[in-house]
Amino acid sequence: SLFQGLQNNFRTLCKQINASYENNLYDCTAVIMRRLLEGLLVLSYQNANIEAEIMDKSGKHHVSLDQMIKNAEQNAALALSANTRKEMSMFKDLGNYSAHKIWYNCTQGDIKPHILKYRAIIEELLYKSGIKS
């Protein structure tokens, strides 16, 4: 119910996360979880009118998700909860491992213990981004 009424692109990502997890496609799940996290984080910066803080020197591209998260952990204007600041990197790493580590395959055990944390982060970012009110 949290995702009902969202923009189509975000609803699609949520459906893909759930479908890939339910079909034991855990690398897919991790990569799409990372993608949703990054997109909502960017929109949260935009909604707070501080997007310039996550732009590269050229001002044309966003910095890496790692740099975004480091900024978000300290950013008073963004005002993320302590749990969100603490847990975001885990989901970035999980997605990065699934996308880039040749000798890594994500398992259900890598994701399942952290589902509640992920849902809480995403819900907070939905509100911070202005998508939900």
Short mmCIF file of C-alpha atoms in Angstrom, two decimals:
data_model
loop_
_atom_site.label_atom_id
_atom_site.label_comp_id
_atom_site.label_asym_id
_atom_site.label_seq_id
_atom_site.Cartn_x
_atom_site.Cartn_y
_atom_site.Cartn_z
CA SER A 1 0.00 0.00 0.00
CA LEU A 2 2.99 2.31 0.56
CA PHE A 3 3.69 2.33 -3.18
CA GLN A 4 0.15 2.87 -4.43
CA GLY A 5 -0.20 6.23 -6.13
CA LEU A 6 3.53 6.58 -6.84
CA GLN A 7 4.84 7.73 -10.19
CA ASN A 8 4.94 4.86 -12.67
CA ASN A 9 8.76 4.64 -12.74
CA PHE A 10 8.95 4.12 -8.98
CA ARG A 11 6.02 1.69 -8.93
CA THR A 12 7.78 -0.29 -11.65
CA LEU A 13 11.01 -0.45 -9.65
CA CYS A 14 9.10 -1.64 -6.58
CA LYS A 15 7.36 -4.34 -8.62
CA GLN A 16 10.72 -5.43 -10.06
CA ILE A 17 12.27 -5.63 -6.59
CA ASN A 18 9.42 -7.77 -5.31
CA ALA A 19 9.20 -9.98 -8.42
CA SER A 20 12.93 -10.63 -8.57
CA TYR A 21 13.05 -11.46 -4.84
CA GLU A 22 10.04 -13.79 -5.09
CA ASN A 23 11.68 -15.56 -8.04
CA ASN A 24 15.03 -16.04 -6.26
CA LEU A 25 16.83 -13.52 -8.50
CA TYR A 26 18.75 -11.92 -5.66
CA ASP A 27 21.44 -10.16 -7.68
CA CYS A 28 18.65 -8.49 -9.65
CA THR A 29 16.89 -7.59 -6.42
CA ALA A 30 20.00 -6.00 -4.92
CA VAL A 31 20.79 -3.92 -8.00
CA ILE A 32 17.25 -2.59 -8.30
CA MET A 33 17.12 -1.89 -4.55
CA ARG A 34 20.24 0.23 -5.00
CA ARG A 35 18.71 2.00 -7.98
CA LEU A 36 15.54 2.90 -6.06
CA LEU A 37 17.60 4.15 -3.11
CA GLU A 38 19.71 6.37 -5.34
CA GLY A 39 16.74 7.79 -7.23
CA LEU A 40 14.83 8.67 -4.07
CA LEU A 41 17.92 10.18 -2.49
CA VAL A 42 18.42 12.47 -5.51
CA LEU A 43 14.75 13.50 -5.38
CA SER A 44 15.10 14.20 -1.66
CA TYR A 45 17.97 16.60 -2.37
CA GLN A 46 15.92 18.24 -5.11
CA ASN A 47 12.90 18.59 -2.83
CA ALA A 48 15.08 20.23 -0.16
CA ASN A 49 16.51 22.61 -2.81
CA ILE A 50 20.06 21.40 -2.11
CA GLU A 51 20.73 19.33 -5.22
CA ALA A 52 23.84 21.42 -5.94
CA GLU A 53 25.47 19.66 -2.98
CA ILE A 54 25.46 16.36 -4.88
CA MET A 55 26.54 17.66 -8.28
CA ASP A 56 30.05 17.17 -9.66
CA LYS A 57 32.35 20.10 -10.40
CA SER A 58 30.88 20.54 -13.88
CA GLY A 59 27.40 20.90 -12.38
CA LYS A 60 26.02 18.55 -15.02
CA HIS A 61 26.13 15.18 -13.27
CA HIS A 62 25.41 13.80 -9.84
CA VAL A 63 28.29 12.51 -7.78
CA SER A 64 28.54 8.79 -7.07
CA LEU A 65 26.06 7.21 -4.70
CA ASP A 66 28.91 6.70 -2.24
CA GLN A 67 29.61 10.44 -2.20
CA MET A 68 25.88 11.20 -1.98
CA ILE A 69 25.49 8.97 1.04
CA LYS A 70 28.52 10.52 2.75
CA ASN A 71 26.97 13.94 2.22
CA ALA A 72 23.51 12.77 3.36
CA GLU A 73 24.93 11.32 6.57
CA GLN A 74 26.11 14.81 7.59
CA ASN A 75 23.55 17.02 5.85
CA ALA A 76 21.48 18.96 8.37
CA ALA A 77 19.15 20.34 5.68
CA LEU A 78 18.26 16.84 4.52
CA ALA A 79 17.77 15.77 8.16
CA LEU A 80 17.67 12.01 7.68
CA SER A 81 16.99 9.81 10.68
CA ALA A 82 19.90 8.17 12.46
CA ASN A 83 18.85 4.71 11.26
CA THR A 84 18.65 5.80 7.62
CA ARG A 85 22.06 7.49 7.81
CA LYS A 86 23.53 4.35 9.37
CA GLU A 87 21.98 1.76 7.01
CA MET A 88 22.05 3.32 3.50
CA SER A 89 25.61 2.22 2.75
CA MET A 90 24.74 -1.43 3.29
CA PHE A 91 22.23 -1.34 0.42
CA LYS A 92 24.62 0.59 -1.81
CA ASP A 93 27.26 -2.07 -1.15
CA LEU A 94 24.86 -4.94 -1.74
CA GLY A 95 23.84 -3.50 -5.12
CA ASN A 96 27.44 -2.75 -6.05
CA TYR A 97 28.57 -6.27 -5.17
CA SER A 98 25.77 -7.76 -7.26
CA ALA A 99 26.57 -5.53 -10.22
CA HIS A 100 30.37 -5.52 -10.14
CA LYS A 101 31.93 -8.38 -8.16
CA ILE A 102 32.71 -11.26 -10.49
CA TRP A 103 32.96 -13.82 -7.68
CA TYR A 104 29.85 -12.74 -5.75
CA ASN A 105 26.27 -13.90 -6.04
CA CYS A 106 23.70 -12.37 -3.76
CA THR A 107 21.61 -14.79 -1.73
CA GLN A 108 18.33 -14.56 0.10
CA GLY A 109 20.35 -14.56 3.31
CA ASP A 110 22.08 -11.36 2.21
CA ILE A 111 18.77 -9.53 1.79
CA LYS A 112 16.13 -11.09 4.04
CA PRO A 113 17.52 -9.99 7.44
CA HIS A 114 17.54 -6.36 6.24
CA ILE A 115 14.14 -6.05 4.54
CA LEU A 116 12.59 -4.00 7.36
CA LYS A 117 15.56 -1.60 7.39
CA TYR A 118 15.30 -1.14 3.63
CA ARG A 119 11.56 -0.52 3.74
CA ALA A 120 12.01 2.07 6.49
CA ILE A 121 14.73 3.87 4.50
CA ILE A 122 12.61 3.91 1.36
CA GLU A 123 9.55 5.13 3.23
CA GLU A 124 11.54 7.97 4.80
CA LEU A 125 12.94 8.96 1.40
CA LEU A 126 9.46 8.91 -0.12
CA TYR A 127 8.47 11.57 2.40
CA LYS A 128 11.76 13.52 2.14
CA SER A 129 11.47 13.55 -1.65
CA GLY A 130 7.96 14.98 -1.49
CA ILE A 131 6.51 12.00 -3.36
CA LYS A 132 4.43 11.09 -0.30
CA SER A 133 2.99 13.57 2.13
#
